[in-house]
């Protein structure tokens, strides 16, 4: 009986892995919190974007964060700064493009926040094979976790002022 349960669970794991072949596997126990930078007018955050960046701190209340990542784009850094200050964490910078695999690897077993742009949010989403749309709207806050069989669970939230 134990052997059948083991074989069944192994089979489920293989099926889950095959279903996402070609994609970057999120290590079990990993949480990626991904969101787009705050609202902007031109290249910089506007008043709503600055308010949304401050609201991120409250939205993350009770959620442990091991690291914060963002590209070296000022609006991303400005969005990350209130959370980084609140958590006394540095903002780790990764390239704006071609960074999905590196972020997923560095996040292994941790809870990390990525504050990105439309292109790199889609890149992460595609790398994970998450399906559906990534968090492209201002205020989208998606919490992606991986269970012990590498299945993805996505908690879609919203933070900051309604526009």
XYZ file of C-alpha atoms in Angstrom:
163
model
C 0.000 0.000 0.000
C 2.765 2.432 0.933
C 4.521 1.609 -2.331
C 1.378 2.486 -4.345
C 1.011 5.816 -2.538
C 4.679 6.589 -3.176
C 4.358 5.679 -6.856
C 1.181 7.745 -7.187
C 2.830 10.773 -5.614
C 5.918 10.325 -7.761
C 3.704 10.147 -10.843
C 1.933 13.361 -9.871
C 5.306 15.071 -9.497
C 6.445 13.859 -12.903
C 3.211 14.998 -14.541
C 3.509 18.414 -12.864
C 7.104 18.759 -14.047
C 6.245 17.721 -17.589
C 3.310 20.094 -17.750
C 5.731 22.968 -17.281
C 8.658 21.604 -19.282
C 10.698 24.334 -20.883
C 9.888 26.665 -18.019
C 11.970 27.675 -15.031
C 10.896 25.656 -12.005
C 10.204 27.613 -8.838
C 11.848 25.743 -5.956
C 9.308 24.420 -3.434
C 8.992 26.764 -0.467
C 9.746 29.823 -2.602
C 7.512 32.883 -2.755
C 7.827 35.520 -5.469
C 5.883 38.707 -4.846
C 5.756 40.569 -8.110
C 4.289 43.908 -9.019
C 4.643 46.762 -11.434
C 6.179 50.052 -10.348
C 3.787 52.772 -9.188
C 1.781 55.016 -11.488
C 3.803 57.460 -13.525
C 3.630 60.597 -15.610
C 6.544 60.471 -17.992
C 9.513 58.540 -16.645
C 8.883 59.319 -12.946
C 6.248 58.359 -10.396
C 3.357 60.781 -10.104
C 1.496 61.568 -6.858
C -0.655 58.436 -7.189
C 2.457 56.330 -7.809
C 4.190 57.737 -4.738
C 1.046 57.037 -2.659
C 0.923 53.502 -4.066
C 4.594 52.946 -3.153
C 3.833 53.960 0.439
C 0.724 51.744 0.459
C 2.893 48.763 -0.483
C 4.282 48.781 3.054
C 0.801 48.245 4.503
C -0.098 45.677 1.856
C 2.958 43.647 2.874
C 2.201 43.804 6.605
C 2.638 40.377 8.148
C 4.516 39.008 5.124
C 8.161 38.192 5.766
C 10.482 39.388 3.019
C 14.035 38.148 2.575
C 15.026 40.369 -0.339
C 13.773 43.116 -2.644
C 14.751 43.245 -6.321
C 14.215 45.833 -9.031
C 15.897 46.987 -12.219
C 17.967 50.184 -12.081
C 15.061 52.277 -13.353
C 14.291 55.202 -11.055
C 10.502 54.659 -10.934
C 11.083 51.037 -9.862
C 13.584 52.063 -7.210
C 11.228 54.804 -5.972
C 8.423 52.258 -5.687
C 10.649 49.837 -3.761
C 12.176 52.399 -1.399
C 9.371 52.706 1.213
C 9.257 48.906 1.634
C 13.057 48.670 1.709
C 13.216 51.378 4.374
C 10.454 49.749 6.427
C 12.159 46.330 6.282
C 15.715 47.664 6.540
C 16.629 45.786 3.346
C 18.712 46.889 0.370
C 17.196 47.016 -3.092
C 19.060 44.431 -5.149
C 19.374 45.536 -8.754
C 19.078 43.179 -11.692
C 19.020 44.045 -15.392
C 15.600 45.103 -16.676
C 15.604 42.332 -19.300
C 16.946 38.793 -19.368
C 16.805 38.490 -15.588
C 13.997 35.979 -14.975
C 16.157 32.870 -14.533
C 18.564 34.705 -12.241
C 15.741 36.091 -10.082
C 14.060 32.685 -9.829
C 17.373 31.049 -8.854
C 18.255 33.714 -6.279
C 14.758 33.454 -4.789
C 15.057 29.703 -4.129
C 13.619 28.888 -0.708
C 13.040 32.553 0.140
C 10.357 35.199 -0.074
C 11.421 37.934 -2.474
C 9.775 40.982 -4.004
C 10.315 41.996 -7.637
C 9.175 45.485 -8.642
C 9.302 45.501 -12.399
C 8.098 46.861 -15.698
C 5.655 45.366 -18.213
C 8.363 43.598 -20.231
C 10.223 41.938 -17.382
C 7.006 41.039 -15.530
C 5.885 39.204 -18.661
C 9.352 37.602 -18.914
C 9.076 36.237 -15.356
C 5.513 35.069 -15.985
C 6.526 33.248 -19.162
C 9.600 31.718 -17.483
C 7.383 30.314 -14.723
C 4.769 29.080 -17.187
C 2.209 30.703 -14.909
C -0.480 31.210 -17.551
C -2.866 34.118 -17.788
C -1.756 37.702 -17.494
C 1.104 38.864 -15.247
C 0.563 41.802 -12.865
C 0.685 44.553 -15.486
C -1.755 47.043 -13.969
C -0.760 49.635 -11.419
C -1.616 48.258 -8.016
C -1.553 44.578 -9.025
C 0.297 42.555 -6.396
C 0.696 38.864 -7.231
C 2.067 36.431 -4.677
C 3.361 33.303 -6.415
C 4.229 30.308 -4.254
C 5.459 26.849 -5.108
C 4.198 23.785 -3.261
C 6.242 20.661 -2.569
C 5.334 19.228 -5.996
C 6.413 22.463 -7.756
C 2.805 23.456 -8.409
C 2.290 27.210 -8.598
C -0.293 29.011 -6.509
C -1.072 32.631 -7.335
C -2.738 34.999 -4.900
C -3.840 38.027 -6.929
C -4.156 41.146 -4.787
C -4.368 44.877 -5.265
C -2.712 47.649 -3.269
C -2.805 51.411 -3.129
C -5.378 53.944 -4.201
C -8.161 53.051 -6.613
C -7.805 54.989 -9.832
